[in-house]
Amino acid sequence: MQNNMYQEVYQKLYDHFGPQRWWPGETAFEIMVGAVLTQNTNWGNVAKAINNLKEEGVLSYEALRLLSVDEIAALIRPSGYYNLKAQRLRNLLDMIAERYFDDLQLFLNDSHQGARENLLSVKGVGPETADSILLYACEHPAFVIDMYTHRVFSRHQLVDEDTDYESMQYLFTSKLPEDLQLFNEYHALIVRVASTYCKKKDPLCEQCPLQGVNEQ
């Protein structure tokens, strides 16, 4: 594969879809909550849970810290696996309390490496969730790999289907300039093409803007 293939794929997607302006969230904390809630569900369900938190006036670090796991679970029920996700949110809040002196801004201002290490120490926060928080909330140039990335790039025979997270992330970061806006748009565009054309079932390959890209 050519060294600039990753840039060519990005340009094809950007030319087709235009800027995506991700992540949907009004504050860094809302983005963090959304990154946890979006695990194993679609964004429509997450949006309902986020709206519940907003209506209760608890979509802030300080307010959510005062709620019990059960109280959080009741509010995020639309997101699915709500008991599990409520505990994961609690684990994330506790990490910030313990390692950043209960100061969200200290976490947001931490270095890329320091914040990532601490995020990955949280039970229930894996690399995808951690990098989503780093990219969209902390504004660090972290390239997010998700199931859509695997699907799109393996179907076009650009990566092996069983490529692990760190290896796939390295493929992108080693061939692209380290640029926050680029990583932001690229991830969002991959999600867009996967949900629009490169669907899990009945993909619309003939209409996909990446049709034939692996033949170049």
PDB file of C-alpha atoms in Angstrom:
ATOM      1  CA  MET A   1       0.000   0.000   0.000  1.00  0.00           C
ATOM      2  CA  GLN A   2       1.292   3.457  -0.843  1.00  0.00           C
ATOM      3  CA  ASN A   3       2.506   5.570   2.061  1.00  0.00           C
ATOM      4  CA  ASN A   4      -0.003   8.308   1.254  1.00  0.00           C
ATOM      5  CA  MET A   5      -2.995   5.968   0.916  1.00  0.00           C
ATOM      6  CA  TYR A   6      -4.307   6.994   4.328  1.00  0.00           C
ATOM      7  CA  GLN A   7      -4.287  10.618   3.257  1.00  0.00           C
ATOM      8  CA  GLU A   8      -5.994   9.720  -0.029  1.00  0.00           C
ATOM      9  CA  VAL A   9      -8.751   7.863   1.814  1.00  0.00           C
ATOM     10  CA  TYR A  10      -9.262  10.880   4.052  1.00  0.00           C
ATOM     11  CA  GLN A  11      -9.490  13.226   1.090  1.00  0.00           C
ATOM     12  CA  LYS A  12     -12.024  11.025  -0.704  1.00  0.00           C
ATOM     13  CA  LEU A  13     -14.214  10.932   2.393  1.00  0.00           C
ATOM     14  CA  TYR A  14     -13.856  14.652   3.066  1.00  0.00           C
ATOM     15  CA  ASP A  15     -14.658  15.542  -0.549  1.00  0.00           C
ATOM     16  CA  HIS A  16     -17.739  13.327  -0.428  1.00  0.00           C
ATOM     17  CA  PHE A  17     -19.162  14.171   3.007  1.00  0.00           C
ATOM     18  CA  GLY A  18     -17.595  17.508   3.946  1.00  0.00           C
ATOM     19  CA  PRO A  19     -16.688  18.519   7.523  1.00  0.00           C
ATOM     20  CA  GLN A  20     -18.478  16.547  10.255  1.00  0.00           C
ATOM     21  CA  ARG A  21     -17.912  18.943  13.183  1.00  0.00           C
ATOM     22  CA  TRP A  22     -17.648  16.199  15.788  1.00  0.00           C
ATOM     23  CA  TRP A  23     -18.038  15.444  18.723  1.00  0.00           C
ATOM     24  CA  PRO A  24     -21.646  16.395  19.500  1.00  0.00           C
ATOM     25  CA  GLY A  25     -21.294  17.952  22.941  1.00  0.00           C
ATOM     26  CA  GLU A  26     -21.482  21.401  24.497  1.00  0.00           C
ATOM     27  CA  THR A  27     -18.742  20.896  27.092  1.00  0.00           C
ATOM     28  CA  ALA A  28     -15.666  18.738  27.594  1.00  0.00           C
ATOM     29  CA  PHE A  29     -17.428  16.927  30.426  1.00  0.00           C
ATOM     30  CA  GLU A  30     -20.470  16.166  28.282  1.00  0.00           C
ATOM     31  CA  ILE A  31     -18.134  14.647  25.696  1.00  0.00           C
ATOM     32  CA  MET A  32     -16.497  12.503  28.381  1.00  0.00           C
ATOM     33  CA  VAL A  33     -19.849  11.210  29.582  1.00  0.00           C
ATOM     34  CA  GLY A  34     -20.922  10.548  26.013  1.00  0.00           C
ATOM     35  CA  ALA A  35     -17.750   8.584  25.305  1.00  0.00           C
ATOM     36  CA  VAL A  36     -18.626   6.180  28.131  1.00  0.00           C
ATOM     37  CA  LEU A  37     -22.321   5.968  27.306  1.00  0.00           C
ATOM     38  CA  THR A  38     -21.769   5.261  23.608  1.00  0.00           C
ATOM     39  CA  GLN A  39     -20.150   1.910  24.367  1.00  0.00           C
ATOM     40  CA  ASN A  40     -22.245  -0.856  22.749  1.00  0.00           C
ATOM     41  CA  THR A  41     -25.090   1.383  21.646  1.00  0.00           C
ATOM     42  CA  ASN A  42     -25.993   3.965  19.010  1.00  0.00           C
ATOM     43  CA  TRP A  43     -25.780   7.715  19.427  1.00  0.00           C
ATOM     44  CA  GLY A  44     -29.550   8.163  19.436  1.00  0.00           C
ATOM     45  CA  ASN A  45     -29.787   6.269  22.721  1.00  0.00           C
ATOM     46  CA  VAL A  46     -26.848   8.206  24.158  1.00  0.00           C
ATOM     47  CA  ALA A  47     -28.495  11.509  23.241  1.00  0.00           C
ATOM     48  CA  LYS A  48     -31.603  10.525  25.219  1.00  0.00           C
ATOM     49  CA  ALA A  49     -29.509   9.687  28.278  1.00  0.00           C
ATOM     50  CA  ILE A  50     -27.519  12.929  27.929  1.00  0.00           C
ATOM     51  CA  ASN A  51     -30.780  14.850  27.705  1.00  0.00           C
ATOM     52  CA  ASN A  52     -32.001  13.215  30.937  1.00  0.00           C
ATOM     53  CA  LEU A  53     -28.847  14.370  32.714  1.00  0.00           C
ATOM     54  CA  LYS A  54     -29.295  17.887  31.343  1.00  0.00           C
ATOM     55  CA  GLU A  55     -32.934  18.059  32.409  1.00  0.00           C
ATOM     56  CA  GLU A  56     -31.941  17.032  35.937  1.00  0.00           C
ATOM     57  CA  GLY A  57     -29.195  19.654  35.948  1.00  0.00           C
ATOM     58  CA  VAL A  58     -26.469  17.126  36.733  1.00  0.00           C
ATOM     59  CA  LEU A  59     -24.401  17.163  33.536  1.00  0.00           C
ATOM     60  CA  SER A  60     -21.335  18.593  35.221  1.00  0.00           C
ATOM     61  CA  TYR A  61     -18.469  16.971  37.062  1.00  0.00           C
ATOM     62  CA  GLU A  62     -19.414  18.606  40.357  1.00  0.00           C
ATOM     63  CA  ALA A  63     -23.099  17.628  40.141  1.00  0.00           C
ATOM     64  CA  LEU A  64     -22.615  14.065  38.926  1.00  0.00           C
ATOM     65  CA  ARG A  65     -20.067  13.422  41.679  1.00  0.00           C
ATOM     66  CA  LEU A  66     -22.857  13.914  44.234  1.00  0.00           C
ATOM     67  CA  LEU A  67     -25.055  11.180  42.770  1.00  0.00           C
ATOM     68  CA  SER A  68     -24.951   7.527  43.704  1.00  0.00           C
ATOM     69  CA  VAL A  69     -24.378   4.839  41.080  1.00  0.00           C
ATOM     70  CA  ASP A  70     -28.069   3.906  41.299  1.00  0.00           C
ATOM     71  CA  GLU A  71     -29.139   7.502  40.751  1.00  0.00           C
ATOM     72  CA  ILE A  72     -26.868   7.809  37.725  1.00  0.00           C
ATOM     73  CA  ALA A  73     -28.140   4.490  36.355  1.00  0.00           C
ATOM     74  CA  ALA A  74     -31.751   5.642  36.525  1.00  0.00           C
ATOM     75  CA  LEU A  75     -30.956   8.738  34.477  1.00  0.00           C
ATOM     76  CA  ILE A  76     -28.882   7.016  31.800  1.00  0.00           C
ATOM     77  CA  ARG A  77     -31.272   4.090  31.304  1.00  0.00           C
ATOM     78  CA  PRO A  78     -31.847   4.861  27.571  1.00  0.00           C
ATOM     79  CA  SER A  79     -28.156   4.188  26.841  1.00  0.00           C
ATOM     80  CA  GLY A  80     -28.485   0.471  27.642  1.00  0.00           C
ATOM     81  CA  TYR A  81     -26.319  -1.496  30.089  1.00  0.00           C
ATOM     82  CA  TYR A  82     -27.111   1.414  32.373  1.00  0.00           C
ATOM     83  CA  ASN A  83     -26.015  -0.208  35.632  1.00  0.00           C
ATOM     84  CA  LEU A  84     -22.641  -1.113  34.143  1.00  0.00           C
ATOM     85  CA  LYS A  85     -22.183   2.295  32.525  1.00  0.00           C
ATOM     86  CA  ALA A  86     -23.188   4.103  35.717  1.00  0.00           C
ATOM     87  CA  GLN A  87     -20.425   2.251  37.555  1.00  0.00           C
ATOM     88  CA  ARG A  88     -17.958   3.096  34.799  1.00  0.00           C
ATOM     89  CA  LEU A  89     -18.886   6.760  35.055  1.00  0.00           C
ATOM     90  CA  ARG A  90     -18.394   6.543  38.806  1.00  0.00           C
ATOM     91  CA  ASN A  91     -14.983   4.932  38.274  1.00  0.00           C
ATOM     92  CA  LEU A  92     -14.018   7.768  35.920  1.00  0.00           C
ATOM     93  CA  LEU A  93     -15.192  10.422  38.373  1.00  0.00           C
ATOM     94  CA  ASP A  94     -13.331   8.733  41.207  1.00  0.00           C
ATOM     95  CA  MET A  95     -10.107   8.668  39.179  1.00  0.00           C
ATOM     96  CA  ILE A  96     -10.344  12.420  38.585  1.00  0.00           C
ATOM     97  CA  ALA A  97     -11.066  12.984  42.278  1.00  0.00           C
ATOM     98  CA  GLU A  98      -8.133  10.876  43.407  1.00  0.00           C
ATOM     99  CA  ARG A  99      -5.474  11.763  40.825  1.00  0.00           C
ATOM    100  CA  TYR A 100      -6.446  15.335  39.953  1.00  0.00           C
ATOM    101  CA  PHE A 101      -7.509  16.581  43.381  1.00  0.00           C
ATOM    102  CA  ASP A 102     -11.185  16.636  42.405  1.00  0.00           C
ATOM    103  CA  ASP A 103     -10.423  19.202  39.697  1.00  0.00           C
ATOM    104  CA  LEU A 104     -11.686  18.355  36.194  1.00  0.00           C
ATOM    105  CA  GLN A 105      -9.649  21.157  34.641  1.00  0.00           C
ATOM    106  CA  LEU A 106      -6.425  19.647  35.950  1.00  0.00           C
ATOM    107  CA  PHE A 107      -7.288  16.448  34.108  1.00  0.00           C
ATOM    108  CA  LEU A 108      -8.144  18.316  30.909  1.00  0.00           C
ATOM    109  CA  ASN A 109      -4.821  20.171  31.117  1.00  0.00           C
ATOM    110  CA  ASP A 110      -2.715  17.051  31.723  1.00  0.00           C
ATOM    111  CA  SER A 111      -0.255  15.781  29.113  1.00  0.00           C
ATOM    112  CA  HIS A 112      -1.420  13.329  26.465  1.00  0.00           C
ATOM    113  CA  GLN A 113       0.579  10.488  27.977  1.00  0.00           C
ATOM    114  CA  GLY A 114      -0.353  11.267  31.568  1.00  0.00           C
ATOM    115  CA  ALA A 115      -4.062  11.588  30.848  1.00  0.00           C
ATOM    116  CA  ARG A 116      -4.100   8.417  28.726  1.00  0.00           C
ATOM    117  CA  GLU A 117      -2.349   6.352  31.392  1.00  0.00           C
ATOM    118  CA  ASN A 118      -4.813   7.514  34.020  1.00  0.00           C
ATOM    119  CA  LEU A 119      -7.816   6.932  31.769  1.00  0.00           C
ATOM    120  CA  LEU A 120      -6.685   3.397  30.989  1.00  0.00           C
ATOM    121  CA  SER A 121      -6.356   2.724  34.721  1.00  0.00           C
ATOM    122  CA  VAL A 122     -10.135   3.219  35.060  1.00  0.00           C
ATOM    123  CA  LYS A 123     -12.079  -0.036  35.084  1.00  0.00           C
ATOM    124  CA  GLY A 124     -14.380  -0.012  32.067  1.00  0.00           C
ATOM    125  CA  VAL A 125     -12.379   2.516  30.051  1.00  0.00           C
ATOM    126  CA  GLY A 126     -10.495   0.883  27.187  1.00  0.00           C
ATOM    127  CA  PRO A 127      -8.297   2.416  24.485  1.00  0.00           C
ATOM    128  CA  GLU A 128     -11.196   3.512  22.254  1.00  0.00           C
ATOM    129  CA  THR A 129     -13.018   5.330  25.042  1.00  0.00           C
ATOM    130  CA  ALA A 130      -9.780   6.800  26.391  1.00  0.00           C
ATOM    131  CA  ASP A 131      -8.694   8.100  22.997  1.00  0.00           C
ATOM    132  CA  SER A 132     -12.154   9.517  22.287  1.00  0.00           C
ATOM    133  CA  ILE A 133     -11.912  11.518  25.510  1.00  0.00           C
ATOM    134  CA  LEU A 134      -8.354  12.588  24.715  1.00  0.00           C
ATOM    135  CA  LEU A 135      -9.241  13.705  21.194  1.00  0.00           C
ATOM    136  CA  TYR A 136     -12.618  15.353  21.671  1.00  0.00           C
ATOM    137  CA  ALA A 137     -12.575  16.516  25.301  1.00  0.00           C
ATOM    138  CA  CYS A 138      -8.878  17.113  26.046  1.00  0.00           C
ATOM    139  CA  GLU A 139      -8.044  18.144  22.462  1.00  0.00           C
ATOM    140  CA  HIS A 140      -4.995  15.909  22.160  1.00  0.00           C
ATOM    141  CA  PRO A 141      -4.139  14.430  18.742  1.00  0.00           C
ATOM    142  CA  ALA A 142      -5.167  10.844  19.533  1.00  0.00           C
ATOM    143  CA  PHE A 143      -6.363   8.724  16.628  1.00  0.00           C
ATOM    144  CA  VAL A 144      -9.479   6.786  17.645  1.00  0.00           C
ATOM    145  CA  ILE A 145      -9.864   3.235  16.356  1.00  0.00           C
ATOM    146  CA  ASP A 146     -13.306   1.651  16.547  1.00  0.00           C
ATOM    147  CA  MET A 147     -15.328  -1.136  14.942  1.00  0.00           C
ATOM    148  CA  TYR A 148     -16.099   1.125  11.984  1.00  0.00           C
ATOM    149  CA  THR A 149     -12.391   1.645  11.306  1.00  0.00           C
ATOM    150  CA  HIS A 150     -11.814  -2.110  11.312  1.00  0.00           C
ATOM    151  CA  ARG A 151     -14.807  -2.719   9.066  1.00  0.00           C
ATOM    152  CA  VAL A 152     -14.044  -0.075   6.453  1.00  0.00           C
ATOM    153  CA  PHE A 153     -10.299  -0.663   6.165  1.00  0.00           C
ATOM    154  CA  SER A 154     -10.441  -4.459   6.305  1.00  0.00           C
ATOM    155  CA  ARG A 155     -13.174  -4.615   3.652  1.00  0.00           C
ATOM    156  CA  HIS A 156     -10.938  -2.579   1.385  1.00  0.00           C
ATOM    157  CA  GLN A 157      -8.061  -4.921   2.238  1.00  0.00           C
ATOM    158  CA  LEU A 158      -6.027  -2.077   3.684  1.00  0.00           C
ATOM    159  CA  VAL A 159      -5.552  -3.883   7.009  1.00  0.00           C
ATOM    160  CA  ASP A 160      -6.030  -7.408   8.275  1.00  0.00           C
ATOM    161  CA  GLU A 161      -9.387  -7.950   9.923  1.00  0.00           C
ATOM    162  CA  ASP A 162      -7.783  -9.101  13.177  1.00  0.00           C
ATOM    163  CA  THR A 163      -5.350  -6.163  13.506  1.00  0.00           C
ATOM    164  CA  ASP A 164      -5.261  -5.096  17.152  1.00  0.00           C
ATOM    165  CA  TYR A 165      -5.997  -1.594  18.416  1.00  0.00           C
ATOM    166  CA  GLU A 166      -2.455  -0.346  18.993  1.00  0.00           C
ATOM    167  CA  SER A 167      -1.176  -1.740  15.680  1.00  0.00           C
ATOM    168  CA  MET A 168      -3.980  -0.164  13.691  1.00  0.00           C
ATOM    169  CA  GLN A 169      -3.592   3.136  15.498  1.00  0.00           C
ATOM    170  CA  TYR A 170       0.110   3.119  14.622  1.00  0.00           C
ATOM    171  CA  LEU A 171      -0.710   2.580  10.937  1.00  0.00           C
ATOM    172  CA  PHE A 172      -2.639   5.845  10.945  1.00  0.00           C
ATOM    173  CA  THR A 173      -0.350   7.932  13.142  1.00  0.00           C
ATOM    174  CA  SER A 174       2.787   6.831  11.291  1.00  0.00           C
ATOM    175  CA  LYS A 175       1.387   7.889   7.911  1.00  0.00           C
ATOM    176  CA  LEU A 176      -0.448  11.062   8.849  1.00  0.00           C
ATOM    177  CA  PRO A 177       0.738  14.389  10.254  1.00  0.00           C
ATOM    178  CA  GLU A 178       0.002  14.693  13.983  1.00  0.00           C
ATOM    179  CA  ASP A 179      -2.867  17.121  13.664  1.00  0.00           C
ATOM    180  CA  LEU A 180      -5.801  17.471  16.035  1.00  0.00           C
ATOM    181  CA  GLN A 181      -8.303  18.650  13.424  1.00  0.00           C
ATOM    182  CA  LEU A 182      -7.262  15.964  10.936  1.00  0.00           C
ATOM    183  CA  PHE A 183      -7.650  13.164  13.491  1.00  0.00           C
ATOM    184  CA  ASN A 184     -10.996  14.613  14.586  1.00  0.00           C
ATOM    185  CA  GLU A 185     -12.391  14.783  11.053  1.00  0.00           C
ATOM    186  CA  TYR A 186     -10.914  11.462   9.939  1.00  0.00           C
ATOM    187  CA  HIS A 187     -12.534   9.486  12.731  1.00  0.00           C
ATOM    188  CA  ALA A 188     -15.871  11.208  12.186  1.00  0.00           C
ATOM    189  CA  LEU A 189     -15.704  10.572   8.434  1.00  0.00           C
ATOM    190  CA  ILE A 190     -14.959   6.877   8.973  1.00  0.00           C
ATOM    191  CA  VAL A 191     -18.029   6.612  11.195  1.00  0.00           C
ATOM    192  CA  ARG A 192     -20.057   8.438   8.541  1.00  0.00           C
ATOM    193  CA  VAL A 193     -19.020   6.215   5.627  1.00  0.00           C
ATOM    194  CA  ALA A 194     -19.515   3.071   7.717  1.00  0.00           C
ATOM    195  CA  SER A 195     -23.023   4.042   8.806  1.00  0.00           C
ATOM    196  CA  THR A 196     -24.029   5.318   5.349  1.00  0.00           C
ATOM    197  CA  TYR A 197     -22.466   2.818   2.944  1.00  0.00           C
ATOM    198  CA  CYS A 198     -20.160   0.307   4.629  1.00  0.00           C
ATOM    199  CA  LYS A 199     -22.928  -1.159   6.756  1.00  0.00           C
ATOM    200  CA  LYS A 200     -22.526  -4.344   8.746  1.00  0.00           C
ATOM    201  CA  LYS A 201     -25.314  -5.946   6.712  1.00  0.00           C
ATOM    202  CA  ASP A 202     -26.184  -5.175   3.099  1.00  0.00           C
ATOM    203  CA  PRO A 203     -23.353  -2.706   2.427  1.00  0.00           C
ATOM    204  CA  LEU A 204     -23.867  -0.267  -0.448  1.00  0.00           C
ATOM    205  CA  CYS A 205     -20.478  -0.882  -2.045  1.00  0.00           C
ATOM    206  CA  GLU A 206     -21.393   0.440  -5.485  1.00  0.00           C
ATOM    207  CA  GLN A 207     -22.232   3.849  -4.027  1.00  0.00           C
ATOM    208  CA  CYS A 208     -19.317   4.092  -1.599  1.00  0.00           C
ATOM    209  CA  PRO A 209     -16.835   6.940  -2.202  1.00  0.00           C
ATOM    210  CA  LEU A 210     -14.045   4.486  -1.397  1.00  0.00           C
ATOM    211  CA  GLN A 211     -15.045   2.051  -4.122  1.00  0.00           C
ATOM    212  CA  GLY A 212     -11.915   0.605  -5.727  1.00  0.00           C
ATOM    213  CA  VAL A 213      -9.532   2.377  -3.368  1.00  0.00           C
ATOM    214  CA  ASN A 214      -7.587  -0.823  -2.697  1.00  0.00           C
ATOM    215  CA  GLU A 215      -6.949  -1.221  -6.427  1.00  0.00           C
ATOM    216  CA  GLN A 216      -4.903   1.971  -6.639  1.00  0.00           C
TER     217      GLN A 216
END
